[in-house]
Coordinates of C-alpha atoms and ligand atoms in Angstrom, one line a residue:
M289 CA 0.0 0.0 0.0
S290 CA 1.2 3.5 -0.7
H291 CA 2.3 5.5 2.2
K292 CA 2.0 8.8 0.3
K293 CA -0.2 11.3 2.0
Q294 CA -3.5 11.7 0.3
T295 CA -5.2 14.3 2.3
T296 CA -6.5 17.4 0.6
T297 CA -5.2 20.7 2.0
I298 CA -7.1 22.7 4.7
F299 CA -7.5 25.4 2.0
E300 CA -9.3 23.0 -0.4
Q301 CA -11.3 21.5 2.5
M302 CA -12.5 24.8 3.8
S303 CA -13.3 26.2 0.3
A304 CA -15.3 23.0 -0.5
L305 CA -17.2 23.3 2.7
C306 CA -18.0 27.0 1.9
R307 CA -19.2 26.0 -1.5
D308 CA -21.4 23.2 -0.1
T309 CA -22.9 25.3 2.7
G310 CA -23.0 28.7 0.9
A311 CA -20.7 30.2 3.6
I312 CA -18.7 33.4 3.0
N313 CA -15.2 32.1 2.4
L314 CA -12.6 34.0 4.4
G315 CA -10.5 30.9 4.4
Q316 CA -8.4 30.2 1.3
G317 CA -6.5 33.4 0.2
F318 CA -7.9 34.6 -3.2
P319 CA -9.4 38.0 -3.9
D320 CA -12.9 38.8 -5.3
L321 CA -11.9 42.4 -6.1
P322 CA -11.8 43.5 -9.8
E323 CA -8.7 42.0 -11.5
P324 CA -6.1 44.4 -12.9
T325 CA -7.4 45.1 -16.4
E326 CA -3.9 46.1 -17.6
L327 CA -2.7 42.5 -17.2
I328 CA -5.8 40.9 -18.5
R329 CA -5.6 43.0 -21.6
A330 CA -1.8 42.3 -22.0
A331 CA -2.5 38.6 -21.7
R332 CA -5.2 38.7 -24.3
G333 CA -3.0 40.7 -26.6
A334 CA -0.1 38.3 -26.1
L335 CA -2.3 35.3 -26.9
L336 CA -3.2 36.9 -30.2
V337 CA 0.1 38.4 -31.3
Q338 CA 2.9 36.4 -29.6
S339 CA 3.9 32.8 -30.1
N340 CA 1.9 30.2 -28.2
Q341 CA 4.6 27.6 -28.5
Y342 CA 7.1 26.6 -25.8
P343 CA 9.0 29.6 -24.6
P344 CA 12.6 29.3 -23.4
M345 CA 12.9 26.9 -20.5
R346 CA 14.2 29.4 -18.0
G347 CA 11.5 32.0 -19.0
L348 CA 11.0 34.7 -21.6
P349 CA 14.0 37.0 -21.5
E350 CA 11.6 40.0 -21.4
L351 CA 10.1 38.6 -18.1
R352 CA 13.5 37.8 -16.6
N353 CA 14.6 41.3 -17.3
A354 CA 11.4 42.8 -15.9
V355 CA 11.7 40.7 -12.7
A356 CA 15.3 42.0 -12.2
A357 CA 14.3 45.6 -12.9
Y358 CA 11.3 45.4 -10.6
Y359 CA 13.4 44.3 -7.6
R360 CA 16.0 46.9 -8.4
Q361 CA 13.4 49.6 -8.4
M362 CA 11.2 48.4 -5.5
Q363 CA 13.7 46.9 -3.1
G364 CA 17.1 48.2 -4.3
V365 CA 18.3 44.7 -4.8
S366 CA 20.6 44.2 -7.8
I367 CA 19.7 41.0 -9.7
N368 CA 21.1 39.8 -13.0
P369 CA 18.3 38.4 -15.3
E370 CA 20.5 35.3 -15.7
E371 CA 19.7 34.6 -12.0
V372 CA 15.9 34.5 -12.6
I373 CA 14.2 31.2 -13.3
V374 CA 10.5 31.6 -14.3
T375 CA 8.3 28.8 -12.8
S376 CA 4.6 27.8 -12.6
G377 CA 3.9 29.7 -9.5
A378 CA 6.0 30.2 -6.4
T379 CA 5.1 26.6 -5.5
E380 CA 7.1 25.3 -8.4
A381 CA 10.0 27.6 -7.5
L382 CA 10.0 26.1 -4.0
A383 CA 9.7 22.6 -5.5
A384 CA 12.5 23.0 -8.0
S385 CA 14.8 24.7 -5.4
I386 CA 14.2 22.0 -2.8
L387 CA 14.6 19.1 -5.3
A388 CA 17.8 20.8 -6.6
L389 CA 19.5 21.5 -3.3
V390 CA 18.3 18.9 -0.8
E391 CA 19.9 15.5 -0.9
P392 CA 18.4 12.4 0.8
G393 CA 19.2 12.5 4.5
D394 CA 19.8 16.3 4.6
E395 CA 18.0 18.1 7.4
V396 CA 16.0 21.2 6.5
I397 CA 15.1 23.7 9.2
C398 CA 11.5 24.9 8.8
V399 CA 9.9 27.7 10.9
Q400 CA 6.4 27.1 12.1
P401 CA 3.7 28.2 11.5
L402 CA 4.5 27.3 7.9
Y403 CA 3.0 27.2 4.5
D404 CA 1.7 23.7 3.7
A405 CA 3.8 22.9 0.7
Y406 CA 7.3 23.0 2.3
V407 CA 7.2 19.7 4.3
P408 CA 5.8 17.4 1.5
L409 CA 8.4 18.9 -0.9
I410 CA 11.3 18.4 1.5
E411 CA 10.2 14.8 2.1
R412 CA 9.8 14.2 -1.6
A413 CA 13.5 15.2 -2.0
G414 CA 14.4 12.7 0.7
G415 CA 15.1 15.5 3.2
V416 CA 14.2 15.5 6.9
P417 CA 12.3 18.6 8.2
V418 CA 13.4 19.9 11.5
F419 CA 11.1 22.4 13.2
V420 CA 11.6 25.7 15.0
N421 CA 8.6 27.8 16.1
L422 CA 8.0 31.5 15.9
K423 CA 7.1 32.8 19.4
A424 CA 3.4 33.7 19.7
P425 CA 1.7 36.1 19.9
E426 CA 4.4 38.5 18.4
W427 CA 5.6 35.7 16.2
T428 CA 9.2 36.6 16.6
L429 CA 12.0 34.3 15.4
D430 CA 14.7 33.6 18.0
V431 CA 17.9 33.0 16.1
G432 CA 19.2 31.1 19.1
D433 CA 16.5 28.5 18.4
L434 CA 17.6 28.2 14.8
A435 CA 21.2 27.8 15.9
A436 CA 20.3 25.1 18.3
A437 CA 18.5 23.1 15.6
I438 CA 21.6 23.0 13.3
T439 CA 23.4 19.7 13.2
P440 CA 26.2 18.4 10.8
R441 CA 23.4 17.2 8.5
T442 CA 21.6 20.5 8.2
R443 CA 21.6 21.7 4.6
M444 CA 18.9 24.4 4.3
I445 CA 16.7 26.8 6.3
V446 CA 13.3 27.8 4.8
L447 CA 12.0 31.2 5.7
N448 CA 8.8 33.0 4.8
T449 CA 8.6 36.8 5.1
P450 CA 6.0 38.3 5.2
N451 CA 4.6 35.2 6.8
N452 CA 1.6 33.2 5.9
P453 CA -0.5 32.9 8.2
T454 CA 0.8 35.5 10.7
G455 CA 1.4 38.5 8.4
T456 CA 4.5 39.3 10.4
M457 CA 7.9 40.1 8.9
L458 CA 11.5 39.2 9.7
P459 CA 13.6 42.3 10.6
R460 CA 16.9 43.0 9.1
A461 CA 18.8 42.2 12.3
T462 CA 17.3 38.7 12.3
M463 CA 18.1 38.2 8.6
D464 CA 21.6 39.4 9.2
A465 CA 22.0 36.9 12.1
I466 CA 20.6 34.1 9.9
G467 CA 23.2 35.2 7.3
Q468 CA 26.0 34.7 9.8
L469 CA 24.7 31.3 10.8
A470 CA 24.3 30.2 7.2
E471 CA 27.9 31.3 6.4
A472 CA 29.3 29.6 9.5
F473 CA 27.6 26.3 8.8
D474 CA 27.5 26.5 5.0
L475 CA 23.8 26.4 4.7
I476 CA 21.4 27.5 1.9
V477 CA 18.5 29.8 2.8
L478 CA 15.3 29.4 0.8
C479 CA 13.3 32.5 1.4
D480 CA 9.6 32.5 0.4
E481 CA 8.8 36.2 -0.3
V482 CA 5.5 35.8 -2.2
W483 CA 3.8 38.4 0.1
E484 CA 6.4 41.1 -0.5
G485 CA 3.9 43.3 -2.5
M486 CA 1.2 43.3 0.2
I487 CA 2.6 45.2 3.1
F488 CA 0.3 47.7 4.9
D489 CA 2.6 49.5 7.4
A490 CA 6.0 51.0 7.2
T491 CA 7.9 47.8 8.0
P492 CA 10.5 47.4 5.3
H493 CA 10.6 44.1 3.4
V494 CA 14.0 42.5 3.9
S495 CA 14.8 40.1 1.0
S496 CA 17.3 37.3 1.6
L497 CA 19.1 38.6 -1.5
S498 CA 19.7 42.0 0.2
I499 CA 21.7 40.4 3.0
P500 CA 25.4 40.3 1.9
A501 CA 26.1 37.0 3.7
L502 CA 23.1 35.4 2.0
R503 CA 23.4 36.8 -1.5
H504 CA 25.3 33.8 -2.8
R505 CA 23.7 31.2 -0.6
S506 CA 20.1 32.0 -0.9
V507 CA 17.1 31.4 -3.2
K508 CA 14.3 33.8 -3.2
A509 CA 10.8 32.6 -4.3
G510 CA 8.4 35.2 -5.7
S511 CA 4.8 35.0 -7.2
A512 CA 3.1 37.2 -9.8
G513 CA -0.1 35.6 -8.6
K514 CA 0.4 37.5 -5.3
L515 CA 1.9 40.7 -6.8
F516 CA -1.1 41.2 -9.2
S517 CA -3.8 39.4 -7.3
L518 CA -4.2 36.8 -10.1
T519 CA -3.8 33.6 -8.0
G520 CA -4.9 31.3 -10.8
W521 CA -2.1 32.4 -13.2
K522 CA 0.6 30.5 -11.4
V523 CA 3.5 32.5 -12.7
G524 CA 6.4 32.7 -10.2
W525 CA 10.2 32.7 -10.0
A526 CA 13.2 31.5 -8.2
I527 CA 16.1 33.9 -8.0
A528 CA 19.6 32.8 -7.0
T529 CA 23.2 33.1 -8.0
P530 CA 23.9 31.6 -11.5
E531 CA 25.4 28.4 -10.1
L532 CA 22.3 27.7 -7.9
A533 CA 20.0 29.0 -10.6
S534 CA 21.4 26.4 -13.1
R535 CA 20.7 23.6 -10.6
I536 CA 17.1 24.9 -10.0
A537 CA 16.6 25.1 -13.8
A538 CA 17.7 21.5 -14.2
Q539 CA 14.8 20.5 -11.9
H540 CA 12.3 23.0 -13.4
Q541 CA 12.9 21.4 -16.8
F542 CA 11.5 18.1 -15.7
L543 CA 8.7 19.5 -13.4
T544 CA 6.9 21.8 -15.8
F545 CA 9.6 22.8 -18.3
T546 CA 7.9 26.1 -19.1
T547 CA 5.1 28.4 -18.0
P548 CA 2.4 29.7 -20.5
P549 CA 4.0 32.4 -22.7
A550 CA 1.0 34.8 -22.8
L551 CA 0.9 35.0 -19.0
Q552 CA 4.7 35.6 -19.0
W553 CA 4.3 38.5 -21.4
A554 CA 1.5 40.0 -19.4
V555 CA 3.4 39.7 -16.1
A556 CA 6.5 41.3 -17.8
D557 CA 4.2 44.3 -18.8
G558 CA 2.8 44.3 -15.3
L559 CA 6.1 44.5 -13.5
N560 CA 7.0 47.5 -15.7
L561 CA 3.9 49.5 -14.5
G562 CA 5.9 51.4 -11.9
R563 CA 5.9 52.0 -8.2
D564 CA 2.7 54.2 -8.2
W565 CA 0.7 51.4 -9.7
F566 CA 1.8 48.9 -7.1
T567 CA 1.1 51.4 -4.3
A568 CA -2.5 52.0 -5.6
H569 CA -3.0 48.3 -6.0
S570 CA -2.1 47.4 -2.4
A571 CA -4.1 50.4 -1.1
R572 CA -7.3 48.7 -2.3
Y573 CA -6.5 45.8 0.0
A574 CA -5.7 48.0 2.9
E575 CA -9.3 49.2 2.9
G576 CA -10.7 45.7 3.4
R577 CA -8.1 45.0 6.0
R578 CA -9.1 48.2 8.0
L579 CA -12.7 47.3 7.7
L580 CA -12.3 43.8 9.1
V581 CA -9.7 44.7 11.8
D582 CA -11.7 47.7 13.0
G583 CA -15.1 45.9 13.0
L584 CA -13.7 42.9 14.8
T585 CA -11.9 45.0 17.4
Q586 CA -14.9 47.1 18.1
A587 CA -16.9 43.9 18.7
G588 CA -14.5 42.6 21.3
F589 CA -12.3 40.4 19.1
V590 CA -8.5 40.6 19.7
V591 CA -6.7 40.8 16.4
L592 CA -2.9 40.3 16.5
P593 CA -0.7 43.0 15.0
S594 CA 0.7 42.2 11.6
S595 CA 2.2 43.9 8.6
G596 CA 1.5 42.1 5.4
S597 CA -0.3 39.3 3.4
W598 CA -4.1 39.0 2.8
F599 CA -4.6 37.6 6.3
I600 CA -5.2 38.7 9.9
T601 CA -5.3 36.4 12.9
I602 CA -7.6 36.5 15.8
D603 CA -6.4 35.6 19.3
L604 CA -9.3 33.2 20.3
P605 CA -8.8 33.0 24.1
A606 CA -8.2 36.8 24.3
S607 CA -11.4 37.2 22.3
G608 CA -13.3 35.1 24.9
F609 CA -13.4 31.7 23.1
T610 CA -12.3 28.7 25.1
Q611 CA -12.4 26.0 22.4
P612 CA -9.4 25.2 20.1
D613 CA -9.1 26.8 16.7
R614 CA -10.2 23.8 14.7
T615 CA -13.4 23.5 16.7
I616 CA -14.1 27.2 16.4
A617 CA -13.4 27.1 12.6
E618 CA -15.8 24.2 12.2
R619 CA -18.5 25.9 14.3
L620 CA -18.0 29.2 12.6
V621 CA -18.6 27.7 9.1
Q622 CA -21.5 25.5 10.2
E623 CA -23.3 27.7 12.6
A624 CA -22.4 31.2 11.3
G625 CA -21.6 30.6 7.6
V626 CA -18.1 32.0 7.6
G627 CA -15.0 30.0 6.4
S628 CA -11.7 30.6 8.1
I629 CA -8.4 28.7 8.6
P630 CA -7.2 27.4 12.0
V631 CA -3.6 28.4 12.5
S632 CA -2.8 24.9 13.9
A633 CA -3.1 23.7 10.3
F634 CA 0.2 25.4 9.7
Y635 CA 2.0 23.2 12.2
Q636 CA 3.4 19.7 11.9
T637 CA 4.4 19.5 15.5
E638 CA 3.4 21.3 18.7
P639 CA 0.6 23.3 17.1
E640 CA -0.6 26.6 18.5
T641 CA -4.4 26.1 18.8
R642 CA -5.4 29.6 19.9
Y643 CA -5.4 31.5 16.6
L644 CA -7.8 31.7 13.6
R645 CA -6.8 33.2 10.2
L646 CA -9.2 35.3 8.3
C647 CA -8.7 36.5 4.7
F648 CA -9.6 40.1 4.0
C649 CA -9.0 40.5 0.2
K650 CA -12.8 40.7 -0.5
E651 CA -15.3 43.3 -1.5
A652 CA -16.5 45.6 1.3
K653 CA -20.0 44.2 1.2
T654 CA -18.7 40.6 1.6
L655 CA -16.5 41.7 4.5
E656 CA -19.4 43.6 6.1
Q657 CA -21.7 40.6 5.9
A658 CA -19.0 38.3 7.3
L659 CA -18.3 40.8 10.1
E660 CA -22.0 40.8 11.1
R661 CA -22.0 37.0 11.3
L662 CA -18.7 36.9 13.2
V663 CA -20.0 39.4 15.7
Q664 CA -23.2 37.5 16.2
F665 CA -21.3 34.2 16.5
R666 CA -19.1 35.7 19.3
S667 CA -22.1 37.1 21.1
S668 CA -23.8 33.7 21.1
I669 CA -20.8 31.9 22.4
V670 CA -19.0 34.4 24.7
E671 CA -21.9 36.3 26.0
G672 CA -24.7 33.8 25.4
Ligands
LIG713 N1 4.1 30.5 -0.4 C1 3.2 31.1 0.4 C2 3.7 31.6 1.7 C3 1.9 31.3 0.0 O1 1.0 31.9 0.8 C4 1.6 30.8 -1.3 C5 0.2 31.0 -1.9 N2 -0.8 31.5 -1.1 C6 2.5 30.2 -2.1 C7 3.8 30.1 -1.6 C8 2.2 29.7 -3.5 O2 2.3 30.7 -4.5 P1 1.8 30.4 -6.0 O3 0.3 30.4 -6.0 O4 2.5 31.5 -6.8 O5 2.3 29.0 -6.3
LIG714 N1 -1.8 30.4 -0.3 C1 -3.2 30.3 -0.1 C2 -3.6 30.5 1.3 O1 -2.8 30.5 2.2 C3 -3.8 29.0 -0.5 C4 -3.1 28.3 -1.6 C5 -3.7 26.9 -1.8 O2 -4.9 26.7 -1.7 N2 -2.8 26.0 -2.1 O3 -4.8 30.7 1.6

């Protein structure tokens, strides 16, 4: 019998439950706001005028140039287009990087709570995940914990900033300290930065590629799906020094080989839209975030501070709930008609069970309706 895991992800499960019950889905992260017409038009144009045959395996040169130019402009990070490998979503960038750089028996340090794809991919490469936890409720990363998890078999550390599900970000001092560790123990840092375009306060995004000690031993994963709120497009990239990039490309060529050319053309156009466009784009999401956070806070929920992503987390005990997050998530969808994601789903070991993730990238009227239901649900449980 196969021992391969066959469970569907919590995101799929919750979305299916919402479809079946007609609940408002604040679980899986996908927007229902109008999609950027500039990109849709560019994709339509590219389908008609550009080749629809296999593009170059590493990605269209125009897109690889645009990715490098975007990071130079937005983050001041100097990237050579040769270092960019275009993939089918950040998921494939993560997969290709892990398959390229993790050998059977290698240990990979993962920081919980973590995105669900990391562990299955590490295991598929024959690697052994080793867990370190962010410290709730501020979700800080203690570099001493990372150092304590390093053994002679450690090959890689996987980071995620801004973090899904917490929305918190790793400060430069932490990234610098990780750089020193990585240098001292000859480790690779795989940094998942897909939420870099959705930051709602003044916290600076610190890319692993901006840390001198990490520049040559780090892979950054990015996602156009997240930058442009087009999650179904699945255009992403891995960026690393040419030697690492070649190894990643060698895996990419047997995973998907290429990514649809029309979408690559459109993303290249999108990345060239300029800083003001991106500021206006994320500002639309800031409105929904404010609406949900303010409404919940006024109604007695405690929302944890965060900086980025499309998610906020509720502190359940501080909000008056006594049951664990999975129970509350189940009751919330069944009894109140609102889908959410329990933060414990982002743990493989020692789960935190006190937090619930809600997605705010929705129209105001959807959020207002969800808010009403959440407030009523809390009243019936906490005050009822
Ligand atoms: N990493 C994180 C932290 C994510 O939240 C997501 C998607 N939500 C991904 C990777 C996957 O990105 P993509 O859809 O581009 O594959
Ligand atoms: N990244 C999305 C989220 O965290 C889900 C992506 C997926 O369903 N695989 O909600």
